[in-house]
PDB file of C-alpha atoms in Angstrom:
ATOM      1  CA  MET N   1      20.207   0.344  36.707  1.00 57.00           C
ATOM      2  CA  THR N   2      20.927  -2.789  34.674  1.00 53.00           C
ATOM      3  CA  LEU N   3      19.464  -5.359  37.036  1.00 58.00           C
ATOM      4  CA  TYR N   4      16.225  -6.413  35.470  1.00 59.00           C
ATOM      5  CA  PRO N   5      14.546  -8.561  34.247  1.00 65.00           C
ATOM      6  CA  ASP N   6      15.800 -11.206  36.678  1.00 81.00           C
ATOM      7  CA  ALA N   7      17.047  -9.186  39.662  1.00 91.00           C
ATOM      8  CA  SER N   8      16.109 -10.333  43.145  1.00 96.00           C
ATOM      9  CA  PRO N   9      14.665  -7.952  45.737  1.00 97.00           C
ATOM     10  CA  GLN N  10      18.061  -7.976  47.472  1.00 97.00           C
ATOM     11  CA  ASP N  11      19.884  -7.143  44.227  1.00 96.00           C
ATOM     12  CA  VAL N  12      17.683  -4.122  43.627  1.00 97.00           C
ATOM     13  CA  TRP N  13      17.976  -2.932  47.208  1.00 98.00           C
ATOM     14  CA  GLU N  14      21.761  -3.153  47.069  1.00 97.00           C
ATOM     15  CA  ALA N  15      21.820  -1.241  43.812  1.00 97.00           C
ATOM     16  CA  LEU N  16      19.663   1.534  45.277  1.00 98.00           C
ATOM     17  CA  ARG N  17      21.894   1.780  48.355  1.00 98.00           C
ATOM     18  CA  ALA N  18      24.975   1.981  46.154  1.00 97.00           C
ATOM     19  CA  GLY N  19      23.362   4.720  44.083  1.00 97.00           C
ATOM     20  CA  ASN N  20      22.537   6.707  47.185  1.00 98.00           C
ATOM     21  CA  LYS N  21      26.125   6.405  48.413  1.00 98.00           C
ATOM     22  CA  ARG N  22      27.323   7.807  45.083  1.00 98.00           C
ATOM     23  CA  PHE N  23      24.799  10.631  45.366  1.00 98.00           C
ATOM     24  CA  CYS N  24      25.979  11.538  48.880  1.00 98.00           C
ATOM     25  CA  ALA N  25      29.606  11.516  47.761  1.00 98.00           C
ATOM     26  CA  ALA N  26      28.901  13.593  44.625  1.00 97.00           C
ATOM     27  CA  GLN N  27      30.194  10.676  42.517  1.00 98.00           C
ATOM     28  CA  GLU N  28      27.066  10.038  40.470  1.00 97.00           C
ATOM     29  CA  LYS N  29      27.276   7.926  37.323  1.00 96.00           C
ATOM     30  CA  ASN N  30      24.032   9.411  35.932  1.00 95.00           C
ATOM     31  CA  PRO N  31      23.051   6.163  34.218  1.00 95.00           C
ATOM     32  CA  ASN N  32      20.291   5.652  31.662  1.00 95.00           C
ATOM     33  CA  ARG N  33      19.767   9.338  30.921  1.00 94.00           C
ATOM     34  CA  ASP N  34      20.782   9.572  27.259  1.00 95.00           C
ATOM     35  CA  ASP N  35      18.916   9.598  23.959  1.00 95.00           C
ATOM     36  CA  HIS N  36      19.436   5.886  23.398  1.00 94.00           C
ATOM     37  CA  ARG N  37      17.850   5.021  26.722  1.00 95.00           C
ATOM     38  CA  ARG N  38      14.781   7.143  25.946  1.00 95.00           C
ATOM     39  CA  GLU N  39      14.450   5.492  22.543  1.00 95.00           C
ATOM     40  CA  THR N  40      14.615   1.969  24.015  1.00 94.00           C
ATOM     41  CA  LEU N  41      11.768   2.779  26.396  1.00 95.00           C
ATOM     42  CA  ARG N  42       9.290   3.739  23.672  1.00 95.00           C
ATOM     43  CA  GLY N  43       7.990   0.185  23.541  1.00 94.00           C
ATOM     44  CA  GLY N  44       7.386  -0.248  27.253  1.00 94.00           C
ATOM     45  CA  GLN N  45       8.860  -0.119  30.716  1.00 95.00           C
ATOM     46  CA  ASN N  46      10.489  -2.578  33.066  1.00 94.00           C
ATOM     47  CA  PRO N  47      11.361  -0.717  36.291  1.00 96.00           C
ATOM     48  CA  ALA N  48      13.358  -2.390  39.037  1.00 96.00           C
ATOM     49  CA  ALA N  49      11.401  -0.933  41.954  1.00 97.00           C
ATOM     50  CA  VAL N  50       8.297   1.025  42.854  1.00 98.00           C
ATOM     51  CA  VAL N  51       8.821   3.959  45.203  1.00 98.00           C
ATOM     52  CA  LEU N  52       6.067   5.616  47.233  1.00 98.00           C
ATOM     53  CA  ALA N  53       7.554   8.945  48.310  1.00 98.00           C
ATOM     54  CA  CYS N  54       6.485  12.369  49.520  1.00 98.00           C
ATOM     55  CA  SER N  55       5.731  15.002  46.902  1.00 97.00           C
ATOM     56  CA  ASP N  56       8.126  17.461  48.586  1.00 98.00           C
ATOM     57  CA  SER N  57      10.223  19.259  45.972  1.00 98.00           C
ATOM     58  CA  ARG N  58      13.369  18.653  48.034  1.00 98.00           C
ATOM     59  CA  VAL N  59      13.108  14.871  47.531  1.00 98.00           C
ATOM     60  CA  PRO N  60      14.071  14.114  43.899  1.00 97.00           C
ATOM     61  CA  VAL N  61      13.755  10.337  43.933  1.00 98.00           C
ATOM     62  CA  GLU N  62      15.734   9.394  40.811  1.00 98.00           C
ATOM     63  CA  LEU N  63      18.592  11.738  41.748  1.00 98.00           C
ATOM     64  CA  ILE N  64      18.755  10.402  45.309  1.00 98.00           C
ATOM     65  CA  PHE N  65      19.371   6.877  44.004  1.00 98.00           C
ATOM     66  CA  ASP N  66      21.446   7.889  40.954  1.00 98.00           C
ATOM     67  CA  VAL N  67      19.193   6.165  38.449  1.00 97.00           C
ATOM     68  CA  GLY N  68      17.686   7.222  35.153  1.00 96.00           C
ATOM     69  CA  PHE N  69      14.784   6.835  32.746  1.00 96.00           C
ATOM     70  CA  GLY N  70      12.748   3.691  33.260  1.00 96.00           C
ATOM     71  CA  ASP N  71      14.539   2.502  36.405  1.00 97.00           C
ATOM     72  CA  LEU N  72      11.916   3.382  38.999  1.00 97.00           C
ATOM     73  CA  PHE N  73       8.121   3.520  39.053  1.00 98.00           C
ATOM     74  CA  VAL N  74       7.534   6.504  41.321  1.00 98.00           C
ATOM     75  CA  ILE N  75       4.303   7.412  43.147  1.00 98.00           C
ATOM     76  CA  ARG N  76       4.301  10.673  45.082  1.00 98.00           C
ATOM     77  CA  THR N  77       1.762  12.143  47.472  1.00 97.00           C
ATOM     78  CA  ALA N  78       2.188  14.707  50.238  1.00 97.00           C
ATOM     79  CA  GLY N  79       3.244  12.752  53.319  1.00 97.00           C
ATOM     80  CA  GLU N  80       3.445   9.576  51.194  1.00 98.00           C
ATOM     81  CA  ILE N  81      -0.142   8.909  52.211  1.00 97.00           C
ATOM     82  CA  THR N  82      -2.113   6.088  50.601  1.00 96.00           C
ATOM     83  CA  ASP N  83      -5.507   6.172  48.949  1.00 96.00           C
ATOM     84  CA  PRO N  84      -7.230   3.877  46.423  1.00 96.00           C
ATOM     85  CA  ALA N  85      -5.358   5.410  43.486  1.00 97.00           C
ATOM     86  CA  VAL N  86      -2.007   4.933  45.238  1.00 98.00           C
ATOM     87  CA  LEU N  87      -2.854   1.337  46.128  1.00 97.00           C
ATOM     88  CA  ALA N  88      -3.942   0.650  42.550  1.00 97.00           C
ATOM     89  CA  SER N  89      -0.696   2.119  41.241  1.00 98.00           C
ATOM     90  CA  LEU N  90       1.357  -0.015  43.638  1.00 98.00           C
ATOM     91  CA  GLU N  91      -0.634  -3.093  42.681  1.00 97.00           C
ATOM     92  CA  TYR N  92      -0.024  -2.355  38.997  1.00 97.00           C
ATOM     93  CA  ALA N  93       3.724  -2.003  39.593  1.00 97.00           C
ATOM     94  CA  VAL N  94       3.841  -5.341  41.391  1.00 96.00           C
ATOM     95  CA  ASP N  95       1.365  -7.382  39.355  1.00 95.00           C
ATOM     96  CA  GLY N  96       1.560  -5.644  35.986  1.00 95.00           C
ATOM     97  CA  LEU N  97       5.222  -4.681  35.804  1.00 95.00           C
ATOM     98  CA  GLY N  98       6.674  -7.332  38.082  1.00 95.00           C
ATOM     99  CA  VAL N  99       8.837  -5.094  40.219  1.00 96.00           C
ATOM    100  CA  PRO N 100      10.650  -7.081  42.937  1.00 97.00           C
ATOM    101  CA  LEU N 101      11.029  -4.221  45.435  1.00 98.00           C
ATOM    102  CA  ILE N 102       8.632  -1.762  47.079  1.00 98.00           C
ATOM    103  CA  VAL N 103      10.161   1.328  48.728  1.00 98.00           C
ATOM    104  CA  VAL N 104       8.251   3.625  51.064  1.00 98.00           C
ATOM    105  CA  MET N 105      10.277   6.800  51.632  1.00 98.00           C
ATOM    106  CA  GLY N 106       9.557   9.611  54.056  1.00 98.00           C
ATOM    107  CA  HIS N 107      11.930  12.448  54.741  1.00 98.00           C
ATOM    108  CA  GLU N 108      13.323  14.914  57.211  1.00 98.00           C
ATOM    109  CA  SER N 109      11.249  18.053  57.845  1.00 97.00           C
ATOM    110  CA  CYS N 110       8.082  16.622  56.306  1.00 97.00           C
ATOM    111  CA  GLY N 111       5.372  19.286  56.225  1.00 95.00           C
ATOM    112  CA  ALA N 112       2.498  16.787  56.389  1.00 95.00           C
ATOM    113  CA  VAL N 113       3.913  15.216  59.524  1.00 97.00           C
ATOM    114  CA  ALA N 114       4.497  18.633  61.079  1.00 95.00           C
ATOM    115  CA  ALA N 115       0.921  19.654  60.273  1.00 94.00           C
ATOM    116  CA  ALA N 116      -0.437  16.512  61.932  1.00 95.00           C
ATOM    117  CA  ALA N 117       1.592  17.115  65.076  1.00 95.00           C
ATOM    118  CA  LYS N 118       0.438  20.753  65.152  1.00 94.00           C
ATOM    119  CA  ALA N 119      -3.176  19.678  64.774  1.00 94.00           C
ATOM    120  CA  LEU N 120      -2.845  17.384  67.789  1.00 94.00           C
ATOM    121  CA  ASP N 121      -1.079  19.993  69.894  1.00 93.00           C
ATOM    122  CA  GLU N 122      -2.998  23.119  68.914  1.00 93.00           C
ATOM    123  CA  GLY N 123      -6.132  21.962  67.158  1.00 89.00           C
ATOM    124  CA  ALA N 124      -4.859  23.663  64.007  1.00 82.00           C
ATOM    125  CA  ILE N 125      -6.587  21.640  61.297  1.00 87.00           C
ATOM    126  CA  PRO N 126      -6.185  22.899  57.700  1.00 86.00           C
ATOM    127  CA  GLU N 127      -9.224  23.838  55.621  1.00 87.00           C
ATOM    128  CA  GLY N 128     -10.228  22.205  52.382  1.00 92.00           C
ATOM    129  CA  TRP N 129      -8.658  19.078  50.968  1.00 93.00           C
ATOM    130  CA  GLN N 130      -5.442  19.551  52.961  1.00 92.00           C
ATOM    131  CA  ARG N 131      -7.395  18.299  55.957  1.00 93.00           C
ATOM    132  CA  ILE N 132      -7.089  14.799  54.503  1.00 94.00           C
ATOM    133  CA  LEU N 133      -3.317  14.937  54.862  1.00 93.00           C
ATOM    134  CA  VAL N 134      -3.594  15.634  58.578  1.00 94.00           C
ATOM    135  CA  GLU N 135      -6.206  12.933  59.044  1.00 95.00           C
ATOM    136  CA  ARG N 136      -4.050  10.311  57.317  1.00 95.00           C
ATOM    137  CA  VAL N 137      -0.802  11.158  59.142  1.00 97.00           C
ATOM    138  CA  THR N 138      -2.213  11.786  62.637  1.00 96.00           C
ATOM    139  CA  PRO N 139      -2.450   8.052  63.535  1.00 96.00           C
ATOM    140  CA  SER N 140       1.300   7.723  62.917  1.00 97.00           C
ATOM    141  CA  VAL N 141       2.061  10.639  65.248  1.00 96.00           C
ATOM    142  CA  LEU N 142      -0.171   9.120  67.894  1.00 96.00           C
ATOM    143  CA  ALA N 143       1.528   5.747  67.489  1.00 96.00           C
ATOM    144  CA  ALA N 144       4.937   7.355  67.998  1.00 96.00           C
ATOM    145  CA  ARG N 145       3.747   9.169  71.117  1.00 96.00           C
ATOM    146  CA  ARG N 146       2.355   5.966  72.588  1.00 96.00           C
ATOM    147  CA  GLU N 147       5.879   4.573  72.331  1.00 95.00           C
ATOM    148  CA  GLY N 148       7.300   7.664  74.049  1.00 95.00           C
ATOM    149  CA  ARG N 149       8.926   8.838  70.828  1.00 95.00           C
ATOM    150  CA  ASN N 150       8.223  12.552  70.624  1.00 90.00           C
ATOM    151  CA  GLU N 151      10.780  13.960  68.199  1.00 92.00           C
ATOM    152  CA  ARG N 152       9.734  15.031  64.737  1.00 92.00           C
ATOM    153  CA  GLY N 153      12.172  12.553  63.226  1.00 96.00           C
ATOM    154  CA  ASP N 154      10.486   9.818  65.253  1.00 97.00           C
ATOM    155  CA  TYR N 155       7.120  10.793  63.831  1.00 97.00           C
ATOM    156  CA  GLU N 156       8.520  10.587  60.311  1.00 98.00           C
ATOM    157  CA  ARG N 157      10.042   7.148  60.922  1.00 98.00           C
ATOM    158  CA  ILE N 158       6.880   5.759  62.516  1.00 97.00           C
ATOM    159  CA  HIS N 159       4.805   7.161  59.659  1.00 98.00           C
ATOM    160  CA  VAL N 160       6.905   5.125  57.221  1.00 98.00           C
ATOM    161  CA  THR N 161       6.412   1.932  59.247  1.00 98.00           C
ATOM    162  CA  GLU N 162       2.693   2.611  59.624  1.00 97.00           C
ATOM    163  CA  THR N 163       2.389   3.131  55.881  1.00 98.00           C
ATOM    164  CA  ILE N 164       4.129  -0.176  55.232  1.00 98.00           C
ATOM    165  CA  GLY N 165       1.690  -1.804  57.626  1.00 97.00           C
ATOM    166  CA  GLN N 166      -1.188  -0.452  55.563  1.00 97.00           C
ATOM    167  CA  LEU N 167       0.316  -1.942  52.408  1.00 97.00           C
ATOM    168  CA  MET N 168       0.717  -5.317  54.100  1.00 97.00           C
ATOM    169  CA  HIS N 169      -2.975  -5.342  54.962  1.00 96.00           C
ATOM    170  CA  ARG N 170      -4.382  -3.796  51.805  1.00 96.00           C
ATOM    171  CA  LEU N 171      -2.300  -5.225  48.939  1.00 95.00           C
ATOM    172  CA  PRO N 172      -3.492  -8.776  48.248  1.00 87.00           C
ATOM    173  CA  HIS N 173      -0.884 -11.480  48.755  1.00 93.00           C
ATOM    174  CA  LEU N 174       1.956  -9.065  49.598  1.00 96.00           C
ATOM    175  CA  PRO N 175       2.983 -10.868  52.824  1.00 96.00           C
ATOM    176  CA  GLU N 176       2.958 -14.194  50.942  1.00 96.00           C
ATOM    177  CA  GLU N 177       5.067 -12.771  48.133  1.00 96.00           C
ATOM    178  CA  ILE N 178       7.589 -11.483  50.667  1.00 97.00           C
ATOM    179  CA  ALA N 179       7.691 -14.850  52.441  1.00 97.00           C
ATOM    180  CA  ALA N 180       8.323 -16.555  49.085  1.00 97.00           C
ATOM    181  CA  GLY N 181      11.245 -14.236  48.348  1.00 96.00           C
ATOM    182  CA  ARG N 182       9.670 -12.703  45.277  1.00 96.00           C
ATOM    183  CA  ILE N 183       9.156  -9.186  46.689  1.00 97.00           C
ATOM    184  CA  GLY N 184      10.988  -7.088  49.224  1.00 98.00           C
ATOM    185  CA  VAL N 185       9.761  -3.989  51.045  1.00 98.00           C
ATOM    186  CA  VAL N 186      12.007  -1.240  52.380  1.00 98.00           C
ATOM    187  CA  GLY N 187      11.070   1.761  54.511  1.00 98.00           C
ATOM    188  CA  LEU N 188      13.386   4.752  54.318  1.00 98.00           C
ATOM    189  CA  ARG N 189      13.725   8.285  55.645  1.00 98.00           C
ATOM    190  CA  TYR N 190      15.628  10.703  53.430  1.00 98.00           C
ATOM    191  CA  VAL N 191      17.838  13.173  55.300  1.00 98.00           C
ATOM    192  CA  LEU N 192      17.831  16.558  53.607  1.00 97.00           C
ATOM    193  CA  GLY N 193      21.039  17.727  55.225  1.00 95.00           C
ATOM    194  CA  ASP N 194      23.464  15.203  53.762  1.00 96.00           C
ATOM    195  CA  GLY N 195      21.347  13.320  51.226  1.00 98.00           C
ATOM    196  CA  HIS N 196      21.548   9.846  52.709  1.00 98.00           C
ATOM    197  CA  VAL N 197      18.624   7.484  53.107  1.00 98.00           C
ATOM    198  CA  GLU N 198      18.147   6.084  56.596  1.00 98.00           C
ATOM    199  CA  THR N 199      16.785   2.547  56.729  1.00 98.00           C
ATOM    200  CA  VAL N 200      13.656   2.411  58.898  1.00 98.00           C
ATOM    201  CA  ALA N 201      12.283  -1.052  58.102  1.00 98.00           C
ATOM    202  CA  THR N 202      12.986  -4.027  55.839  1.00 98.00           C
ATOM    203  CA  HIS N 203      10.891  -7.029  54.856  1.00 98.00           C
ATOM    204  CA  GLY N 204      12.324  -9.743  52.656  1.00 97.00           C
ATOM    205  CA  VAL N 205      15.678  -7.972  52.256  1.00 98.00           C
ATOM    206  CA  ARG N 206      18.477  -7.122  54.622  1.00 95.00           C
TER     207      ARG N 206
END
């Protein structure tokens, strides 16, 4: 991705969409993946976007958007849940690296979302630290059900929008930065079957 340092949120979003289209069509350009690119990054990084995505091994973020070394600042947790470390990493990407676009990306067949739904339906709550995943995703499943949306895909979409809502409340000045046109936020759901990213929500971009 050759957009920075002066790319707008809309520029970056359009570049990511174009990369995903290439990925779906098996027409990848595989940019920024050579020795020269690695060498140029030794002195620092200047990514075009920060992506909060699920840790699922079926969701290779850079491949999905057909980008290379240094193009994306990627944060991954199971169920793309947030915690203080995730919020600090996002804040660093925005304030420290100056990225103009935040992407929150869920995906089809998310295990964390399925576990939360199962916990609500059957009382099947995992032991140990995995319990946190269910606790963090359950509110999204409940929100979807309140709207009468009871499909697993609906839960995954609502979880993305709920996660964006958390960022709006917990990242200082994010709504103001969006209103000023300096930052955009996009919510996506990656479809495993054909590789495309479904747009769930946009703020500051179209």
